């Protein structure tokens, strides 16, 4: 809790937060009688009343029952339309059902959905991936979790080392080895893991983001196979890299014979080639999930020429049998079609220019509101991804990000924004600008944020 006493968060008294949350919960229920009837007691037949337990993590009194989504808007079963800045927590970062992707899906639907063989779309896809992201060799998976897991297998195989290194506060899907954190300077399993029977810290080292001396010390014995990192910590309160951090990270990993895996699943908001291309990063391995197929479940992982050659040599001499990489529905023709359309027609320089322009507008607008109401908060941004953080900033590492989290306050703000026609990500205060987002929607978000800030500080 980022406050000087347990009764407040983010500089707001606990009693005021509780009052706002109750008022907004009542308004939410009143506006959604159909959703309440359908979801208020859970959906029959599903564990926990929802098809996937994350759906229970929204801070609304019950999940929103979606009727349709188009562009940057969602309409619920009660006819309420929301400006969508969550966009499936990045899965629909380019808007809901981008027209080129929708056309590609319709075209492929009549040709077969999966057959464990390449289709004509696959012929162009490898070249498109290299052109966008720089690395010469690629594989297709279904989720970023899978892609990260497979890439780490390759890293261990070619280095002959079994240890990986992550940064405190990182997020790489549900890859087991990354589910660690620092507590009082000591590495531990993340609390809350279900059914975990191993000490994950036995093969995972963890240091704070931006802490180059700690990173150098952790790599010094030359036993770390791979450093896996986001270019910016994004699934906590956002943490940007210090100037020179990535250059030194690359130097230190090369010096230690350690591979570098860059996970761009969230930071693809930076540009068509992600943060990697925009800032000239040089990863050995590269992962992108969620939005790469415009909302169709898909992910990609790429290898440098050097790593690919080393893996070829390894694979030639290894025992025959299942590699532990790949799933039956990975690299299916529906993914090929959707990815080709996304890379060729959706992830364009023009689209990103629009996204960046409106993201800058949102950043400035939210910052102005924070300043006007003298809130001890700040705004962080990486390309089209914007986040307001209910603590002073900027933050420098995962420990600071965890301390900055204000769960009760953030939940109250989230529901209040929904009641004012705006949807943001449920797990933190993340907002995305898509190619379909309009300036009027950004203006409404800023106005709604100002209205909520006024209520909190009245």
Tab-separated table of C-alpha atoms in Angstrom:
chain	number	residue	atom	x	y	z
A	1	UNK	CA	0.000	0.000	0.000
A	2	UNK	CA	1.545	3.289	-1.113
A	3	UNK	CA	0.381	5.446	1.790
A	4	UNK	CA	1.599	6.757	5.108
A	5	UNK	CA	-1.186	4.942	6.957
A	6	UNK	CA	-3.410	1.953	6.334
A	7	UNK	CA	-6.517	4.115	6.049
A	8	UNK	CA	-5.483	5.783	2.787
A	9	UNK	CA	-4.155	4.906	-0.650
A	10	UNK	CA	-2.648	7.226	-3.207
A	11	UNK	CA	-3.227	10.189	-0.923
A	12	UNK	CA	-6.985	9.483	-0.694
A	13	UNK	CA	-8.659	8.591	2.618
A	14	UNK	CA	-9.859	5.012	2.859
A	15	UNK	CA	-13.357	6.102	3.856
A	16	UNK	CA	-13.660	8.238	0.735
A	17	UNK	CA	-12.464	5.356	-1.465
A	18	UNK	CA	-14.998	2.992	0.121
A	19	UNK	CA	-17.816	5.496	-0.318
A	20	UNK	CA	-16.988	6.061	-3.991
A	21	UNK	CA	-16.751	2.337	-4.654
A	22	UNK	CA	-20.155	1.632	-3.072
A	23	UNK	CA	-21.853	4.499	-4.933
A	24	UNK	CA	-20.373	3.416	-8.236
A	25	UNK	CA	-21.201	-0.268	-7.626
A	26	UNK	CA	-24.854	0.668	-7.127
A	27	UNK	CA	-24.854	2.709	-10.340
A	28	UNK	CA	-23.201	-0.155	-12.225
A	29	UNK	CA	-25.863	-2.643	-11.087
A	30	UNK	CA	-28.725	-0.280	-11.898
A	31	UNK	CA	-27.477	0.185	-15.465
A	32	UNK	CA	-27.158	-3.568	-16.149
A	33	UNK	CA	-30.242	-5.566	-15.143
A	34	UNK	CA	-29.769	-8.125	-17.962
A	35	UNK	CA	-26.121	-8.687	-17.127
A	36	UNK	CA	-27.008	-8.971	-13.445
A	37	UNK	CA	-29.687	-11.597	-14.161
A	38	UNK	CA	-27.286	-13.576	-16.363
A	39	UNK	CA	-24.044	-13.201	-14.417
A	40	UNK	CA	-24.875	-11.982	-10.928
A	41	UNK	CA	-24.805	-15.510	-9.520
A	42	UNK	CA	-22.284	-16.878	-12.001
A	43	UNK	CA	-22.761	-18.802	-15.231
A	44	UNK	CA	-24.085	-22.311	-14.727
A	45	UNK	CA	-21.607	-25.063	-15.426
A	46	UNK	CA	-18.401	-23.056	-15.043
A	47	UNK	CA	-15.994	-23.340	-12.142
A	48	UNK	CA	-16.261	-20.102	-10.192
A	49	UNK	CA	-19.144	-19.040	-12.417
A	50	UNK	CA	-16.952	-17.861	-15.316
A	51	UNK	CA	-15.352	-19.612	-18.331
A	52	UNK	CA	-11.860	-18.447	-17.286
A	53	UNK	CA	-11.088	-17.345	-13.769
A	54	UNK	CA	-9.482	-14.037	-14.835
A	55	UNK	CA	-13.006	-12.866	-15.702
A	56	UNK	CA	-13.642	-12.690	-11.959
A	57	UNK	CA	-10.753	-10.267	-11.513
A	58	UNK	CA	-12.579	-7.258	-12.931
A	59	UNK	CA	-13.397	-4.903	-10.032
A	60	UNK	CA	-16.978	-4.449	-11.249
A	61	UNK	CA	-19.663	-6.130	-9.071
A	62	UNK	CA	-20.048	-8.760	-11.794
A	63	UNK	CA	-18.542	-9.149	-15.287
A	64	UNK	CA	-19.941	-7.168	-18.189
A	65	UNK	CA	-21.904	-9.392	-20.577
A	66	UNK	CA	-20.687	-8.342	-24.016
A	67	UNK	CA	-23.118	-8.310	-26.933
A	68	UNK	CA	-20.679	-7.046	-29.550
A	69	UNK	CA	-17.417	-5.162	-29.998
A	70	UNK	CA	-16.300	-3.140	-32.974
A	71	UNK	CA	-13.348	-0.824	-33.499
A	72	UNK	CA	-12.621	0.719	-30.103
A	73	UNK	CA	-16.061	0.225	-28.546
A	74	UNK	CA	-17.882	-2.500	-26.637
A	75	UNK	CA	-21.667	-2.761	-26.252
A	76	UNK	CA	-23.069	-4.846	-23.426
A	77	UNK	CA	-26.269	-6.872	-23.207
A	78	UNK	CA	-28.075	-3.906	-21.635
A	79	UNK	CA	-27.222	-1.595	-24.537
A	80	UNK	CA	-24.494	0.345	-22.729
A	81	UNK	CA	-21.658	1.321	-25.076
A	82	UNK	CA	-18.176	1.766	-23.644
A	83	UNK	CA	-15.109	3.405	-25.149
A	84	UNK	CA	-12.725	0.459	-24.907
A	85	UNK	CA	-9.187	1.309	-23.809
A	86	UNK	CA	-8.569	-2.189	-22.403
A	87	UNK	CA	-8.839	-3.871	-25.808
A	88	UNK	CA	-8.634	-7.377	-24.401
A	89	UNK	CA	-5.582	-6.410	-22.319
A	90	UNK	CA	-3.592	-5.973	-25.579
A	91	UNK	CA	-5.121	-8.942	-27.427
A	92	UNK	CA	-7.205	-6.516	-29.522
A	93	UNK	CA	-4.632	-3.720	-29.482
A	94	UNK	CA	-5.432	-2.884	-33.116
A	95	UNK	CA	-9.159	-2.673	-32.454
A	96	UNK	CA	-11.902	-5.276	-32.401
A	97	UNK	CA	-12.124	-7.252	-35.638
A	98	UNK	CA	-9.873	-5.113	-37.855
A	99	UNK	CA	-11.484	-5.311	-41.324
A	100	UNK	CA	-8.443	-6.906	-43.060
A	101	UNK	CA	-8.295	-9.600	-40.365
A	102	UNK	CA	-12.058	-10.201	-40.496
A	103	UNK	CA	-11.821	-10.662	-44.282
A	104	UNK	CA	-8.901	-13.073	-43.893
A	105	UNK	CA	-10.813	-15.131	-41.320
A	106	UNK	CA	-13.875	-15.347	-43.570
A	107	UNK	CA	-11.708	-16.384	-46.518
A	108	UNK	CA	-9.904	-19.107	-44.558
A	109	UNK	CA	-12.993	-20.388	-42.713
A	110	UNK	CA	-14.200	-22.180	-45.824
A	111	UNK	CA	-10.794	-23.702	-46.554
A	112	UNK	CA	-10.209	-25.507	-43.273
A	113	UNK	CA	-9.172	-24.318	-39.828
A	114	UNK	CA	-6.312	-26.656	-38.968
A	115	UNK	CA	-4.426	-29.445	-40.729
A	116	UNK	CA	-0.857	-29.363	-39.356
A	117	UNK	CA	0.522	-28.342	-42.748
A	118	UNK	CA	1.438	-24.948	-44.207
A	119	UNK	CA	-0.986	-22.956	-46.329
A	120	UNK	CA	-0.310	-20.375	-49.022
A	121	UNK	CA	-0.418	-17.569	-46.412
A	122	UNK	CA	2.554	-19.178	-44.643
A	123	UNK	CA	4.713	-18.587	-47.721
A	124	UNK	CA	4.697	-14.834	-47.150
A	125	UNK	CA	4.605	-14.878	-43.367
A	126	UNK	CA	8.256	-15.701	-42.661
A	127	UNK	CA	9.411	-12.777	-44.807
A	128	UNK	CA	6.908	-10.458	-43.129
A	129	UNK	CA	8.105	-11.433	-39.653
A	130	UNK	CA	11.735	-10.804	-40.573
A	131	UNK	CA	10.870	-7.464	-42.183
A	132	UNK	CA	8.932	-6.309	-39.125
A	133	UNK	CA	11.085	-7.609	-36.302
A	134	UNK	CA	14.555	-8.164	-37.731
A	135	UNK	CA	15.341	-11.762	-36.820
A	136	UNK	CA	15.723	-14.242	-39.695
A	137	UNK	CA	14.143	-17.439	-38.301
A	138	UNK	CA	10.657	-17.919	-36.805
A	139	UNK	CA	8.240	-20.398	-35.284
A	140	UNK	CA	4.511	-20.032	-34.662
A	141	UNK	CA	2.835	-20.858	-31.339
A	142	UNK	CA	-0.580	-20.117	-29.872
A	143	UNK	CA	0.207	-17.991	-26.813
A	144	UNK	CA	3.150	-15.892	-25.659
A	145	UNK	CA	3.442	-18.280	-22.704
A	146	UNK	CA	4.086	-21.135	-25.143
A	147	UNK	CA	6.467	-19.041	-27.239
A	148	UNK	CA	8.503	-18.001	-24.199
A	149	UNK	CA	8.602	-21.549	-22.906
A	150	UNK	CA	9.828	-22.905	-26.252
A	151	UNK	CA	12.418	-20.140	-26.687
A	152	UNK	CA	13.809	-20.872	-23.225
A	153	UNK	CA	14.152	-24.544	-24.185
A	154	UNK	CA	16.260	-23.507	-27.155
A	155	UNK	CA	18.368	-21.205	-24.962
A	156	UNK	CA	19.097	-24.015	-22.529
A	157	UNK	CA	19.758	-26.485	-25.316
A	158	UNK	CA	22.334	-24.385	-27.155
A	159	UNK	CA	24.128	-23.032	-24.075
A	160	UNK	CA	24.146	-26.257	-22.058
A	161	UNK	CA	23.085	-24.194	-19.046
A	162	UNK	CA	19.921	-24.622	-17.001
A	163	UNK	CA	19.480	-21.299	-15.170
A	164	UNK	CA	17.548	-18.267	-16.411
A	165	UNK	CA	17.392	-14.711	-15.092
A	166	UNK	CA	14.323	-12.481	-14.792
A	167	UNK	CA	13.629	-9.023	-13.434
A	168	UNK	CA	11.472	-8.481	-10.359
A	169	UNK	CA	7.957	-7.532	-11.425
A	170	UNK	CA	8.249	-9.126	-14.873
A	171	UNK	CA	5.407	-10.818	-16.721
A	172	UNK	CA	5.900	-13.532	-19.329
A	173	UNK	CA	2.568	-15.301	-19.214
A	174	UNK	CA	2.402	-18.400	-17.052
A	175	UNK	CA	5.946	-19.668	-17.735
A	176	UNK	CA	6.773	-21.492	-14.518
A	177	UNK	CA	10.379	-20.365	-14.193
A	178	UNK	CA	9.394	-16.688	-14.297
A	179	UNK	CA	6.938	-16.970	-11.388
A	180	UNK	CA	9.365	-15.620	-8.805
A	181	UNK	CA	9.716	-12.313	-6.988
A	182	UNK	CA	11.948	-10.540	-4.524
A	183	UNK	CA	10.771	-10.149	-0.940
A	184	UNK	CA	13.061	-8.304	1.462
A	185	UNK	CA	15.860	-8.856	-1.038
A	186	UNK	CA	15.353	-12.630	-1.182
A	187	UNK	CA	14.093	-14.632	-4.152
A	188	UNK	CA	10.874	-16.566	-3.465
A	189	UNK	CA	8.066	-18.219	-5.424
A	190	UNK	CA	5.313	-15.754	-6.202
A	191	UNK	CA	2.567	-16.043	-3.574
A	192	UNK	CA	-0.721	-17.372	-4.882
A	193	UNK	CA	0.659	-19.983	-7.294
A	194	UNK	CA	-1.761	-22.898	-7.440
A	195	UNK	CA	-0.410	-26.387	-6.913
A	196	UNK	CA	3.246	-25.382	-7.093
A	197	UNK	CA	5.445	-28.000	-5.438
A	198	UNK	CA	8.892	-26.804	-6.577
A	199	UNK	CA	11.247	-24.099	-5.415
A	200	UNK	CA	11.344	-22.166	-8.685
A	201	UNK	CA	14.266	-20.078	-7.453
A	202	UNK	CA	16.548	-23.116	-7.756
A	203	UNK	CA	16.943	-22.468	-11.487
A	204	UNK	CA	15.854	-18.834	-11.739
A	205	UNK	CA	17.830	-15.795	-10.639
A	206	UNK	CA	16.024	-12.541	-10.069
A	207	UNK	CA	17.285	-8.982	-9.812
A	208	UNK	CA	15.642	-5.579	-9.917
A	209	UNK	CA	15.078	-3.907	-13.281
A	210	UNK	CA	17.572	-1.076	-13.928
A	211	UNK	CA	20.014	-2.503	-11.330
A	212	UNK	CA	23.069	-3.075	-13.508
A	213	UNK	CA	25.509	-3.958	-10.681
A	214	UNK	CA	23.131	-6.686	-9.459
A	215	UNK	CA	22.709	-7.940	-13.023
A	216	UNK	CA	26.477	-8.096	-13.558
A	217	UNK	CA	26.935	-10.014	-10.308
A	218	UNK	CA	24.172	-12.492	-11.212
A	219	UNK	CA	25.764	-13.224	-14.601
A	220	UNK	CA	29.373	-13.315	-13.405
A	221	UNK	CA	29.669	-17.075	-12.912
A	222	UNK	CA	28.640	-17.682	-16.543
A	223	UNK	CA	25.989	-20.278	-15.686
A	224	UNK	CA	22.889	-18.326	-16.822
A	225	UNK	CA	21.478	-19.612	-20.107
A	226	UNK	CA	19.153	-16.700	-20.844
A	227	UNK	CA	17.918	-13.359	-19.573
A	228	UNK	CA	14.224	-12.996	-20.423
A	229	UNK	CA	12.829	-9.491	-20.175
A	230	UNK	CA	10.257	-7.027	-21.383
A	231	UNK	CA	11.854	-3.836	-22.694
A	232	UNK	CA	9.606	-1.988	-20.205
A	233	UNK	CA	8.010	-3.568	-17.134
A	234	UNK	CA	4.320	-3.399	-18.013
A	235	UNK	CA	2.218	-5.834	-16.026
A	236	UNK	CA	2.891	-4.015	-12.785
A	237	UNK	CA	2.856	-0.270	-12.381
A	238	UNK	CA	4.868	0.637	-15.481
A	239	UNK	CA	8.648	0.937	-15.128
A	240	UNK	CA	10.699	2.462	-17.953
A	241	UNK	CA	14.371	1.576	-18.508
A	242	UNK	CA	17.060	4.011	-17.383
A	243	UNK	CA	19.085	5.612	-20.191
A	244	UNK	CA	21.712	3.121	-21.285
A	245	UNK	CA	20.151	0.178	-19.454
A	246	UNK	CA	19.435	-1.917	-22.539
A	247	UNK	CA	22.853	-1.296	-24.083
A	248	UNK	CA	24.543	-2.447	-20.890
A	249	UNK	CA	22.170	-5.419	-20.560
A	250	UNK	CA	23.216	-6.523	-24.037
A	251	UNK	CA	26.922	-6.026	-23.286
A	252	UNK	CA	26.769	-7.949	-20.021
A	253	UNK	CA	24.853	-10.894	-21.494
A	254	UNK	CA	27.265	-11.221	-24.402
A	255	UNK	CA	30.220	-11.018	-22.053
A	256	UNK	CA	28.750	-13.845	-19.958
A	257	UNK	CA	27.812	-16.048	-22.936
A	258	UNK	CA	24.156	-15.604	-21.937
A	259	UNK	CA	21.373	-15.292	-24.509
A	260	UNK	CA	18.925	-12.372	-24.402
A	261	UNK	CA	15.204	-12.961	-24.969
A	262	UNK	CA	13.066	-9.855	-25.528
A	263	UNK	CA	9.336	-10.357	-24.894
A	264	UNK	CA	7.472	-7.645	-26.825
A	265	UNK	CA	3.940	-8.884	-26.101
A	266	UNK	CA	2.982	-5.622	-24.373
A	267	UNK	CA	5.584	-3.197	-25.699
A	268	UNK	CA	4.568	-3.801	-29.320
A	269	UNK	CA	2.586	-0.628	-28.579
A	270	UNK	CA	5.831	1.227	-29.409
A	271	UNK	CA	5.772	0.757	-33.179
A	272	UNK	CA	5.449	-1.755	-36.043
A	273	UNK	CA	8.714	-3.423	-34.993
A	274	UNK	CA	8.097	-3.018	-31.293
A	275	UNK	CA	10.433	-1.422	-28.786
A	276	UNK	CA	13.210	-3.594	-30.229
A	277	UNK	CA	13.191	-1.903	-33.615
A	278	UNK	CA	12.421	1.590	-32.302
A	279	UNK	CA	15.378	1.557	-29.914
A	280	UNK	CA	17.795	-0.684	-31.797
A	281	UNK	CA	17.826	-3.621	-29.374
A	282	UNK	CA	19.672	-6.759	-30.478
A	283	UNK	CA	17.984	-9.826	-28.960
A	284	UNK	CA	19.043	-13.407	-29.587
A	285	UNK	CA	15.427	-14.521	-29.163
A	286	UNK	CA	12.220	-12.533	-29.632
A	287	UNK	CA	8.636	-13.243	-28.562
A	288	UNK	CA	5.372	-11.566	-29.524
A	289	UNK	CA	1.946	-12.854	-28.555
A	290	UNK	CA	-1.600	-11.497	-28.131
A	291	UNK	CA	-2.132	-8.906	-30.898
A	292	UNK	CA	0.027	-10.383	-33.676
A	293	UNK	CA	-2.999	-11.995	-35.371
A	294	UNK	CA	-5.483	-9.217	-34.654
A	295	UNK	CA	-7.243	-11.136	-31.874
A	296	UNK	CA	-6.978	-14.695	-33.202
A	297	UNK	CA	-4.961	-16.730	-30.646
A	298	UNK	CA	-1.406	-16.763	-31.996
A	299	UNK	CA	2.167	-15.945	-31.073
A	300	UNK	CA	5.574	-15.959	-32.722
A	301	UNK	CA	9.100	-16.536	-31.532
A	302	UNK	CA	12.193	-15.644	-33.497
A	303	UNK	CA	15.855	-16.620	-33.417
A	304	UNK	CA	18.992	-14.859	-34.558
A	305	UNK	CA	21.080	-16.525	-37.235
A	306	UNK	CA	23.701	-17.441	-34.629
A	307	UNK	CA	21.205	-19.119	-32.285
A	308	UNK	CA	19.444	-20.899	-35.149
A	309	UNK	CA	22.748	-22.383	-36.350
A	310	UNK	CA	23.625	-23.510	-32.845
A	311	UNK	CA	20.215	-25.116	-32.416
A	312	UNK	CA	20.494	-26.915	-35.756
A	313	UNK	CA	23.792	-28.415	-34.627
A	314	UNK	CA	22.243	-29.395	-31.279
A	315	UNK	CA	19.152	-30.948	-32.895
A	316	UNK	CA	21.287	-32.983	-35.298
A	317	UNK	CA	23.005	-34.733	-32.405
A	318	UNK	CA	20.290	-34.974	-29.789
A	319	UNK	CA	18.355	-38.129	-29.012
A	320	UNK	CA	15.308	-38.568	-31.288
A	321	UNK	CA	11.905	-37.876	-29.780
A	322	UNK	CA	9.532	-35.061	-28.822
A	323	UNK	CA	11.376	-31.770	-28.348
A	324	UNK	CA	8.876	-30.340	-25.848
A	325	UNK	CA	8.222	-27.495	-28.296
A	326	UNK	CA	4.983	-27.090	-30.233
A	327	UNK	CA	1.292	-27.889	-29.836
A	328	UNK	CA	-1.092	-29.473	-32.330
A	329	UNK	CA	-3.099	-26.297	-33.001
A	330	UNK	CA	-0.013	-24.095	-33.357
A	331	UNK	CA	0.830	-22.854	-36.861
A	332	UNK	CA	-2.656	-23.462	-38.222
A	333	UNK	CA	-3.928	-21.811	-41.412
A	334	UNK	CA	-6.317	-19.503	-39.564
A	335	UNK	CA	-3.322	-18.064	-37.685
A	336	UNK	CA	-1.371	-17.681	-40.931
A	337	UNK	CA	-4.223	-15.798	-42.606
A	338	UNK	CA	-4.878	-13.502	-39.646
A	339	UNK	CA	-1.188	-12.783	-39.057
A	340	UNK	CA	-0.491	-11.996	-42.692
A	341	UNK	CA	-3.398	-9.534	-42.738
A	342	UNK	CA	-2.287	-7.978	-39.445
A	343	UNK	CA	1.344	-7.522	-40.455
A	344	UNK	CA	0.605	-6.302	-43.988
A	345	UNK	CA	-2.474	-4.141	-43.498
A	346	UNK	CA	-3.004	-3.361	-39.805
A	347	UNK	CA	0.402	-2.857	-38.147
A	348	UNK	CA	1.342	0.032	-40.440
A	349	UNK	CA	3.399	3.171	-39.856
A	350	UNK	CA	0.256	5.232	-40.523
A	351	UNK	CA	-1.707	3.325	-37.876
A	352	UNK	CA	1.048	3.737	-35.307
A	353	UNK	CA	1.368	7.465	-36.036
A	354	UNK	CA	-2.334	7.845	-35.210
A	355	UNK	CA	-1.967	5.711	-32.086
A	356	UNK	CA	1.072	7.630	-30.868
A	357	UNK	CA	-0.542	11.009	-31.483
A	358	UNK	CA	-3.630	10.159	-29.431
A	359	UNK	CA	-1.534	8.445	-26.727
A	360	UNK	CA	0.463	11.649	-26.284
A	361	UNK	CA	-2.807	13.534	-26.017
A	362	UNK	CA	-4.070	11.112	-23.387
A	363	UNK	CA	-0.782	11.295	-21.448
A	364	UNK	CA	-0.912	15.088	-21.385
A	365	UNK	CA	-4.598	15.174	-20.476
A	366	UNK	CA	-4.319	12.766	-17.570
A	367	UNK	CA	-1.205	14.535	-16.300
A	368	UNK	CA	-3.040	17.865	-16.391
A	369	UNK	CA	-5.872	16.398	-14.316
A	370	UNK	CA	-3.419	14.977	-11.777
A	371	UNK	CA	-1.714	18.355	-11.501
A	372	UNK	CA	-5.013	20.247	-11.260
A	373	UNK	CA	-6.204	18.188	-8.309
A	374	UNK	CA	-2.716	18.010	-6.755
A	375	UNK	CA	-2.734	14.243	-6.617
A	376	UNK	CA	0.536	12.439	-5.739
A	377	UNK	CA	0.222	10.363	-8.910
A	378	UNK	CA	1.947	10.224	-12.291
A	379	UNK	CA	1.469	8.938	-15.838
A	380	UNK	CA	3.781	6.522	-17.692
A	381	UNK	CA	3.684	5.705	-21.388
A	382	UNK	CA	5.331	3.385	-23.900
A	383	UNK	CA	4.039	4.238	-27.356
A	384	UNK	CA	0.291	3.684	-27.513
A	385	UNK	CA	0.218	2.177	-24.012
A	386	UNK	CA	-0.583	4.674	-21.237
A	387	UNK	CA	-0.961	4.122	-17.499
A	388	UNK	CA	-1.839	6.354	-14.566
A	389	UNK	CA	-0.140	5.295	-11.359
A	390	UNK	CA	-1.509	6.299	-7.980
A	391	UNK	CA	1.918	7.117	-6.543
A	392	UNK	CA	4.732	9.572	-7.276
A	393	UNK	CA	7.100	8.625	-10.069
A	394	UNK	CA	8.837	7.686	-12.164
A	395	UNK	CA	9.323	4.173	-10.797
A	396	UNK	CA	12.673	2.436	-11.278
A	397	UNK	CA	12.065	-1.223	-10.501
A	398	UNK	CA	9.573	-3.941	-9.685
A	399	UNK	CA	9.819	-3.423	-5.942
A	400	UNK	CA	8.808	0.212	-6.297
A	401	UNK	CA	6.047	-0.811	-8.718
A	402	UNK	CA	4.601	-3.273	-6.227
A	403	UNK	CA	4.658	-0.652	-3.474
A	404	UNK	CA	2.900	1.831	-5.775
A	405	UNK	CA	-0.074	-0.457	-6.336
A	406	UNK	CA	-3.254	0.894	-4.691
A	407	UNK	CA	-5.798	-1.900	-5.204
A	408	UNK	CA	-8.857	-0.436	-3.450
A	409	UNK	CA	-8.396	2.994	-4.981
A	410	UNK	CA	-7.756	1.582	-8.452
A	411	UNK	CA	-10.839	-0.653	-8.231
A	412	UNK	CA	-13.034	2.298	-7.269
A	413	UNK	CA	-11.683	4.396	-10.132
A	414	UNK	CA	-12.170	1.548	-12.603
A	415	UNK	CA	-15.875	1.092	-11.803
A	416	UNK	CA	-16.404	4.853	-11.781
A	417	UNK	CA	-14.896	5.103	-15.260
A	418	UNK	CA	-17.132	2.280	-16.530
A	419	UNK	CA	-20.140	4.215	-15.253
A	420	UNK	CA	-18.912	7.189	-17.287
A	421	UNK	CA	-18.635	5.118	-20.447
A	422	UNK	CA	-14.957	4.133	-20.342
A	423	UNK	CA	-13.341	0.700	-19.954
A	424	UNK	CA	-9.691	0.314	-18.911
A	425	UNK	CA	-7.674	-2.825	-18.099
A	426	UNK	CA	-8.802	-4.599	-14.914
A	427	UNK	CA	-5.430	-5.706	-13.561
A	428	UNK	CA	-3.818	-2.260	-13.422
A	429	UNK	CA	-4.574	1.200	-14.785
A	430	UNK	CA	-3.521	0.448	-18.354
A	431	UNK	CA	-5.081	2.125	-21.387
A	432	UNK	CA	-4.380	1.377	-25.049
A	433	UNK	CA	-4.931	3.506	-28.118
A	434	UNK	CA	-5.842	1.538	-31.247
A	435	UNK	CA	-5.949	2.588	-34.901
A	436	UNK	CA	-9.738	2.722	-34.465
A	437	UNK	CA	-9.651	4.985	-31.394
A	438	UNK	CA	-11.028	8.473	-32.003
A	439	UNK	CA	-9.940	11.781	-30.485
A	440	UNK	CA	-13.453	12.170	-29.069
A	441	UNK	CA	-13.001	8.925	-27.119
A	442	UNK	CA	-9.717	10.157	-25.649
A	443	UNK	CA	-11.409	13.420	-24.686
A	444	UNK	CA	-14.211	11.508	-22.961
A	445	UNK	CA	-11.691	9.421	-21.028
A	446	UNK	CA	-9.856	12.540	-19.833
A	447	UNK	CA	-13.160	14.170	-18.828
A	448	UNK	CA	-14.296	11.027	-16.982
A	449	UNK	CA	-10.950	10.802	-15.188
A	450	UNK	CA	-11.284	14.446	-14.151
A	451	UNK	CA	-14.809	13.858	-12.848
A	452	UNK	CA	-13.630	10.904	-10.751
A	453	UNK	CA	-10.624	12.872	-9.464
A	454	UNK	CA	-12.958	15.681	-8.446
A	455	UNK	CA	-15.133	13.256	-6.465
A	456	UNK	CA	-12.105	11.753	-4.752
A	457	UNK	CA	-10.701	15.137	-3.722
A	458	UNK	CA	-13.913	17.088	-3.027
